């Protein structure tokens, strides 16, 4: 079935600014609370939010096999379970409905009034109920930087890194959408030179520039997903900030991995951009040497050219870009991550979230964390307001943005932006 | 409010064998499918399952503030959210209803027919929808054994171990109830002496004797739970087998912890035994030296005297006990685990599962994994049928059982028993 929604020549009767992340070619999915306190699934064109629950009730999805309440839910999980064909039918239909030439809804003021919202009339929610959240560690540049800082500069990558996409399980409960403040965590840390740990607010709170992908029901327990089928089970992508407390992490993480250093909060952008919308931006991923084991070998371009930016806004200050990276730098692809995750039979469900791991590029201005940007705190980052950062200060807001662009269209992710609050007590 | 359900002198008009895990003093909670294909929340006395949904509809819980459908659900999550007072009221009421002297249900054959089931008429399900699953590593004997085998025998415990209950996040999706077979995982391993990994079925599949506790909604994101309040948020306990593939684990786990070595399956006993039922079996936990940081210090007896056994049944063979341990050996208590888990503000929800980590005792016959029982495969375990085990063979069934006993009563957990199937392909 063709992705007619991607037609680059289509314009919408809803006004869209030229630099918008959300032209009619995007059509992402999210969940929002409306001005009437109703929770619904929606999409967005330009700065207009569209209530898909209301559209469905008014008959605009007739002919597409959907249950009556599929969009009147507080998460996308059931819709995502309907599978790739349904996602595409719905997205194509939305594109048609909002096409400049289509008068059906355009000229029905009563329907428009029920279906359309300005952004200040809605409150974005987490788009999915995340059953399980897995975080990978798939940027070679990031893993190399961390290895150089904390282990052996001459053997920065651990022996397994080039053979498998290293991953670990994270905490679902503390994943919040953009806009929700994050509190500086308390915890145990080992002061330099000390034998016994101290306790207090983390002094090394950091962001991690990541992207995440959302899966549909992929496999029954016990059955791996072949790498060349894996993309069929990916619904879409979001921007993801894996907030981290480096000092807590350093003390706790041996031998079972990061725990309290990560699970105080992660944050995600609220609009899931579909893989269909990203299709025009496929690119090759970095060449893999050594060649991976057969279950991880796949064909074709499996990465995406997504420009990423991190900006930091001090309290009462101006936003300032502190990193520019790109998703295409990822060494391991999403297809490989999903094939690896399930090779042992681990089952993946609708609404599961898989994080990329920090996305660092090859140059120091493309590193995806303050840990790397300040090189472990040794080279403080100088901000325009004259202050310095090794790690985050209370009141700092971290904003991740991302978009794809070609000669025809720009498809963006909006933002994930969260402020760091002081620790709850000293 | 007194726990009248614990009255050791009470007997039931339902017959209970003297060595039953489920006397009228237990009253655990579970979820089952009935002979009529209805899913309901239930309890168990002796070998009789009791449909709490039906009991509630018939008015037997009148006077207790419960929503109409609280027991007609496929998980205990909402009931657990109702909180400790409600759990106690319901358990006390069940004890009254089934007391030998109480004729109300005893003499109502029509009601009894609707409410009571034999065990072969029901199919036990997972009792909770597990939002997040965390596994700890809180047995000093286990951590010491692992440290001796894989690291430095003279410094077996890592520096952080005595200061905090080490924990990590696990996978919720692949947790199955007792009875569901577990498939031997495929994966990458590094053969001895090799530089590059091989691929195939794990050759070191192991069980881990654990217990798990189930929480209620404990705290909003950002707010720690004080250690001396933590027990209020624990609903009950289950037996838990954290299936592990030691060869996959060895290759993958640095630096972010175990992943595919664990997430192919974990299994749990289907009846949650409440903390109220376990109250008579409180004991002191091992003395802690060094004294932990203030946020982990707590008063009173916070452990429980729970006898644990592991039996192994080869295909077409006889069950044989291969380990006897006890929950009381755990160095870190559940209250400390929960206080630590939330000290950074991480939020805990109803239905979350926290595993203890492998529970090994001080003597070699009390070790909680084949890794330890066979000392890394060096000392094969000799079985009665003449075969040996370093790790599990296809067709082996592992059964964990557990119970508390004093002069008056035995409170047990039933079992978690799962068979290991061969890998899906070679």
XYZ file of C-alpha atoms in Angstrom, chain A:
426
model
C 0.000 0.000 0.000
C 1.555 3.331 -1.012
C 2.209 5.949 1.655
C 0.112 8.622 -0.048
C 0.379 10.722 3.109
C 4.016 11.409 2.176
C 3.159 13.211 -1.100
C 5.564 16.192 -0.962
C 3.336 18.309 -3.185
C 0.351 18.215 -0.874
C -0.612 21.352 1.057
C -3.200 21.654 3.793
C -6.107 24.012 4.368
C -4.640 24.358 7.863
C -1.953 27.017 7.862
C 1.567 25.718 8.394
C 4.639 27.933 8.875
C 7.486 27.120 6.443
C 9.832 25.973 9.234
C 7.196 23.948 11.089
C 8.072 20.447 12.303
C 4.525 19.411 11.479
C 3.600 19.898 7.823
C 0.790 17.749 6.435
C 3.476 15.215 5.433
C 4.260 14.469 9.103
C 0.978 13.448 10.814
C 2.419 12.207 14.124
C 0.348 10.583 16.862
C -0.056 11.713 20.455
C -2.442 11.810 23.394
C -3.851 15.021 24.824
C -6.320 16.408 27.286
C -8.718 18.828 25.551
C -10.229 22.107 26.791
C -13.244 20.006 27.829
C -11.043 17.757 29.992
C -11.524 14.843 27.624
C -8.549 12.609 26.924
C -8.133 11.638 23.298
C -5.678 10.480 20.693
C -4.739 13.158 18.233
C -2.451 14.408 15.549
C -1.053 17.806 14.666
C -0.703 19.931 11.546
C 1.224 23.164 11.982
C 0.101 24.582 15.304
C -3.312 22.957 15.183
C -4.077 19.837 17.216
C -6.628 17.444 15.759
C -8.877 15.228 17.880
C -8.915 11.829 16.157
C -11.543 10.496 18.578
C -13.974 13.197 17.451
C -13.055 12.725 13.773
C -13.784 9.001 14.100
C -17.140 9.605 15.812
C -18.085 11.951 12.979
C -17.467 9.185 10.465
C -14.294 10.480 8.842
C -12.547 7.097 9.179
C -15.404 5.094 7.678
C -14.139 2.170 5.641
C -11.060 1.639 7.807
C -11.450 -1.299 10.219
C -11.207 0.439 13.607
C -13.092 -0.201 16.846
C -15.381 2.653 17.888
C -13.267 3.698 20.853
C -9.815 3.163 19.359
C -8.944 6.880 19.626
C -10.886 7.617 22.815
C -8.140 6.242 24.992
C -5.416 7.543 27.242
C -2.690 5.748 25.325
C -1.882 4.706 21.774
C -1.199 1.095 22.775
C -4.350 -0.432 21.255
C -4.069 1.561 18.046
C -0.438 0.532 17.749
C -1.530 -3.096 18.254
C -3.712 -2.772 15.151
C -0.546 -2.976 13.067
C 1.287 -1.265 10.268
C -1.460 -1.530 7.634
C -3.949 0.272 9.871
C -1.433 2.976 10.829
C -0.888 3.658 7.142
C -4.599 3.692 6.246
C -5.311 6.183 9.031
C -2.404 8.435 8.163
C -3.302 8.413 4.467
C -6.906 9.291 5.332
C -5.847 12.196 7.557
C -3.671 13.562 4.738
C -6.645 13.428 2.349
C -9.005 15.100 4.814
C -6.725 18.041 5.443
C -5.613 18.431 1.815
C -6.231 21.971 0.553
C -8.520 20.607 -2.145
C -10.705 18.544 0.195
C -13.786 20.516 1.234
C -15.472 17.856 3.396
C -14.188 18.991 6.770
C -12.704 22.268 5.556
C -16.147 23.682 4.838
C -17.967 22.160 7.810
C -17.592 24.769 10.523
C -19.497 22.773 13.121
C -17.259 19.742 12.685
C -14.125 21.879 12.581
C -15.111 23.411 15.899
C -15.315 19.961 17.534
C -12.191 18.527 15.971
C -9.586 21.299 15.975
C -7.746 22.835 18.899
C -5.089 25.477 19.287
C -2.027 24.246 21.160
C -2.861 26.291 24.265
C -6.199 24.508 24.539
C -4.613 21.095 25.011
C -2.215 19.427 27.403
C 0.037 16.758 25.941
C 0.341 13.456 27.830
C 2.687 10.489 27.526
C 1.606 8.952 24.210
C 1.914 5.311 25.301
C 1.620 3.239 28.419
C 5.155 1.920 28.437
C 5.207 -1.715 29.516
C 8.943 -2.145 29.326
C 11.682 0.349 28.590
C 15.063 -0.770 27.295
C 18.004 1.524 26.754
C 20.784 0.694 24.321
C 24.328 2.038 24.153
C 24.692 2.097 20.409
C 26.729 5.210 19.537
C 30.320 4.206 18.948
C 31.503 7.746 19.562
C 29.711 7.890 22.914
C 30.926 4.475 24.057
C 34.458 5.406 22.992
C 34.351 8.714 24.856
C 33.109 7.055 28.041
C 35.684 4.291 27.701
C 38.491 6.827 27.285
C 37.410 8.784 30.336
C 36.726 5.920 32.730
C 38.690 2.961 31.464
C 41.628 2.512 29.134
C 42.114 5.254 26.496
C 43.886 2.716 24.266
C 41.132 0.133 24.548
C 38.151 2.385 25.015
C 35.581 -0.031 23.621
C 34.918 -3.145 25.664
C 35.399 -6.497 23.844
C 31.676 -7.135 23.336
C 30.781 -3.689 21.981
C 31.465 -4.290 18.283
C 29.682 -7.652 18.356
C 26.320 -6.779 19.863
C 24.163 -3.760 20.625
C 24.742 -3.515 24.383
C 21.492 -2.766 26.186
C 19.943 -2.824 29.630
C 16.530 -2.446 31.200
C 15.338 0.899 32.497
C 12.460 2.098 34.644
C 9.113 2.822 32.970
C 7.334 4.473 35.889
C 9.513 7.574 35.954
C 9.292 8.432 32.241
C 7.588 11.815 31.886
C 6.535 13.900 28.894
C 8.084 17.178 27.861
C 7.270 20.020 30.260
C 7.269 18.078 33.532
C 10.101 19.265 35.792
C 12.739 16.792 36.926
C 14.013 16.787 40.491
C 17.725 16.547 41.308
C 18.128 13.149 42.978
C 19.535 12.357 46.394
C 21.849 9.411 46.666
C 25.053 7.742 47.716
C 28.298 8.796 46.102
C 31.924 8.059 46.873
C 33.825 11.320 47.384
C 37.269 11.379 45.732
C 39.792 9.604 47.938
C 37.179 8.356 50.402
C 36.641 4.748 51.467
C 33.025 5.078 52.496
C 30.177 6.754 50.683
C 28.615 10.099 51.433
C 24.989 11.055 50.954
C 23.323 14.090 49.452
C 22.042 15.685 46.260
C 23.850 14.468 43.166
C 26.448 16.994 42.027
C 26.736 15.571 38.535
C 23.264 15.644 37.022
C 23.445 15.310 33.264
C 21.204 14.959 30.238
C 21.611 12.331 27.529
C 20.598 13.165 23.964
C 18.768 10.080 22.761
C 15.975 9.029 20.488
C 13.518 6.268 21.305
C 11.393 4.000 19.190
C 7.993 2.576 20.086
C 7.142 -1.008 19.183
C 3.981 -2.903 18.421
C 3.326 -6.473 19.602
C 6.187 -8.215 17.938
C 6.565 -11.826 19.013
C 5.281 -14.463 21.400
C 7.597 -15.375 24.277
C 10.258 -17.774 23.007
C 10.361 -16.664 19.354
C 13.034 -14.321 17.974
C 12.251 -11.598 15.416
C 14.419 -11.935 12.272
C 16.463 -8.788 11.699
C 15.003 -8.220 8.244
C 11.444 -8.252 9.625
C 12.185 -6.110 12.656
C 11.212 -2.783 11.059
C 7.621 -3.997 10.639
C 7.248 -3.844 14.410
C 8.411 -0.248 14.864
C 5.591 2.283 15.028
C 7.577 5.482 15.294
C 10.172 7.566 17.073
C 10.459 10.254 19.744
C 13.156 12.482 21.235
C 14.345 11.078 24.545
C 16.366 12.542 27.408
C 17.818 9.894 29.692
C 18.594 12.082 32.715
C 21.611 10.712 34.577
C 23.420 11.303 37.858
C 27.042 10.524 37.058
C 28.340 10.480 40.639
C 25.603 8.094 41.812
C 26.209 5.949 38.734
C 29.925 5.664 39.346
C 29.427 4.246 42.848
C 26.469 1.957 42.235
C 26.874 0.500 38.754
C 29.266 -2.393 39.360
C 28.386 -5.191 38.689
C 24.735 -4.977 37.639
C 24.558 -1.667 35.790
C 23.009 1.782 36.340
C 19.983 1.926 38.645
C 19.261 5.001 40.803
C 21.569 7.066 38.587
C 18.982 6.775 35.829
C 15.566 5.907 37.231
C 14.795 9.250 38.883
C 13.509 10.476 35.489
C 13.610 10.134 31.738
C 11.636 12.440 29.468
C 10.223 12.121 25.978
C 8.687 14.298 23.289
C 4.914 13.785 23.159
C 4.360 13.325 19.397
C 5.376 9.964 17.939
C 6.607 10.511 14.391
C 5.798 7.394 12.360
C 8.408 5.383 10.486
C 6.271 5.996 7.391
C 6.812 9.755 7.747
C 10.551 9.179 8.136
C 10.770 6.909 5.079
C 12.163 9.638 2.739
C 15.075 10.160 5.127
C 16.572 6.675 5.173
C 20.358 6.587 4.997
C 23.016 3.942 5.400
C 24.313 3.341 8.910
C 28.081 3.327 9.543
C 29.918 0.350 8.084
C 30.292 -2.425 10.640
C 33.686 -4.009 11.096
C 33.884 -6.808 12.185
C 30.834 -8.074 10.332
C 28.212 -8.985 12.930
C 26.918 -12.528 13.471
C 24.312 -13.665 10.901
C 21.296 -12.895 13.122
C 22.355 -9.217 13.133
C 23.150 -8.842 9.431
C 20.636 -6.892 7.449
C 20.244 -5.374 4.052
C 19.435 -1.913 2.824
C 19.521 1.455 4.480
C 18.337 1.069 8.038
C 19.233 4.424 9.551
C 17.708 7.884 9.276
C 19.167 11.320 8.714
C 17.744 13.177 11.717
C 19.380 16.449 12.801
C 19.477 16.749 16.571
C 20.157 19.708 18.823
C 20.506 20.250 22.539
C 19.894 23.641 24.058
C 20.395 24.712 27.648
C 18.437 27.560 29.231
C 19.712 28.806 32.588
C 17.028 29.985 35.003
C 15.833 33.416 33.822
C 18.354 33.163 30.995
C 18.515 32.676 27.247
C 18.431 29.332 25.457
C 21.781 28.393 23.949
C 22.613 25.491 21.643
C 25.297 23.335 23.255
C 25.357 20.330 20.914
C 24.444 19.407 17.348
C 24.354 15.721 16.509
C 22.558 13.351 14.131
C 20.779 10.027 14.544
C 22.649 8.667 11.509
C 25.825 8.354 13.593
C 24.347 5.363 15.468
C 26.507 2.285 14.883
C 23.745 -0.244 15.610
C 20.409 0.157 13.833
C 16.945 -0.152 15.387
C 16.390 -3.343 13.374
C 19.541 -4.827 14.866
C 18.556 -3.707 18.365
C 15.161 -5.386 18.062
C 16.591 -8.576 16.551
C 19.171 -8.750 19.324
C 16.614 -8.003 22.052
C 14.461 -10.945 20.931
C 17.102 -13.469 19.844
C 16.706 -15.185 23.230
C 12.914 -15.254 22.882
C 12.228 -12.123 24.958
C 8.774 -10.868 23.969
C 8.135 -7.275 22.907
C 4.707 -5.646 23.321
C 2.805 -2.683 21.979
C 3.959 0.512 23.673
C 7.399 -0.715 24.649
C 10.082 1.942 24.397
C 13.623 1.335 23.184
C 16.157 4.130 23.734
C 19.121 4.549 21.411
C 21.617 5.454 24.103
C 23.403 8.789 23.993
C 23.920 9.928 20.414
C 27.344 11.512 20.064
C 28.852 12.546 16.766
C 32.511 12.550 15.729
C 33.357 16.136 16.779
C 33.395 17.602 20.301
C 30.508 19.964 19.483
C 28.343 16.964 18.609
C 28.640 15.092 21.910
C 25.343 14.108 23.456
C 25.963 14.657 27.184
C 27.656 17.180 29.473
C 29.879 14.344 30.659
C 31.422 14.319 27.198
C 31.039 18.039 26.397
C 32.940 18.957 29.598
C 35.124 15.839 29.334
C 34.273 14.473 32.743
C 34.085 17.965 34.237
C 37.636 18.881 33.225
C 36.728 21.401 30.501
C 33.782 23.453 31.708
C 31.419 24.653 29.022
C 31.318 28.453 28.865
C 27.823 29.833 28.401
C 26.919 33.174 26.801
C 25.766 34.537 30.162
C 29.300 34.168 31.529
C 28.558 31.138 33.697
C 30.157 27.744 33.231
C 28.766 24.235 33.268
C 30.435 20.970 34.017
C 27.108 19.428 34.959
C 23.604 20.894 35.277
C 22.649 23.588 37.777
C 19.293 23.813 39.523
C 16.913 25.776 37.334
C 18.552 24.754 34.045
C 16.148 23.692 31.317
C 17.379 21.125 28.787
C 15.626 21.066 25.412
C 16.184 18.450 22.731
C 14.920 19.097 19.213
C 15.173 17.095 16.010
C 14.091 17.199 12.398
C 14.696 15.707 8.975
C 14.859 17.892 5.881
C 15.215 17.364 2.141
C 14.526 19.650 -0.814
C 10.790 19.132 -0.432
C 9.825 18.824 3.160
C 10.851 19.135 6.791
C 9.602 16.477 9.214
C 10.288 17.302 12.858
C 9.775 15.934 16.330
C 8.910 19.103 18.247
C 10.828 19.052 21.482
C 11.396 17.448 24.817
C 12.103 20.228 27.292
C 12.343 19.802 31.055
C 13.608 21.941 33.885
C 15.829 20.651 36.682
C 14.455 21.418 40.163
C 16.585 21.491 43.321
C 16.812 18.322 45.420
C 13.912 17.791 47.806
C 16.040 18.331 50.940
C 19.682 18.708 51.716
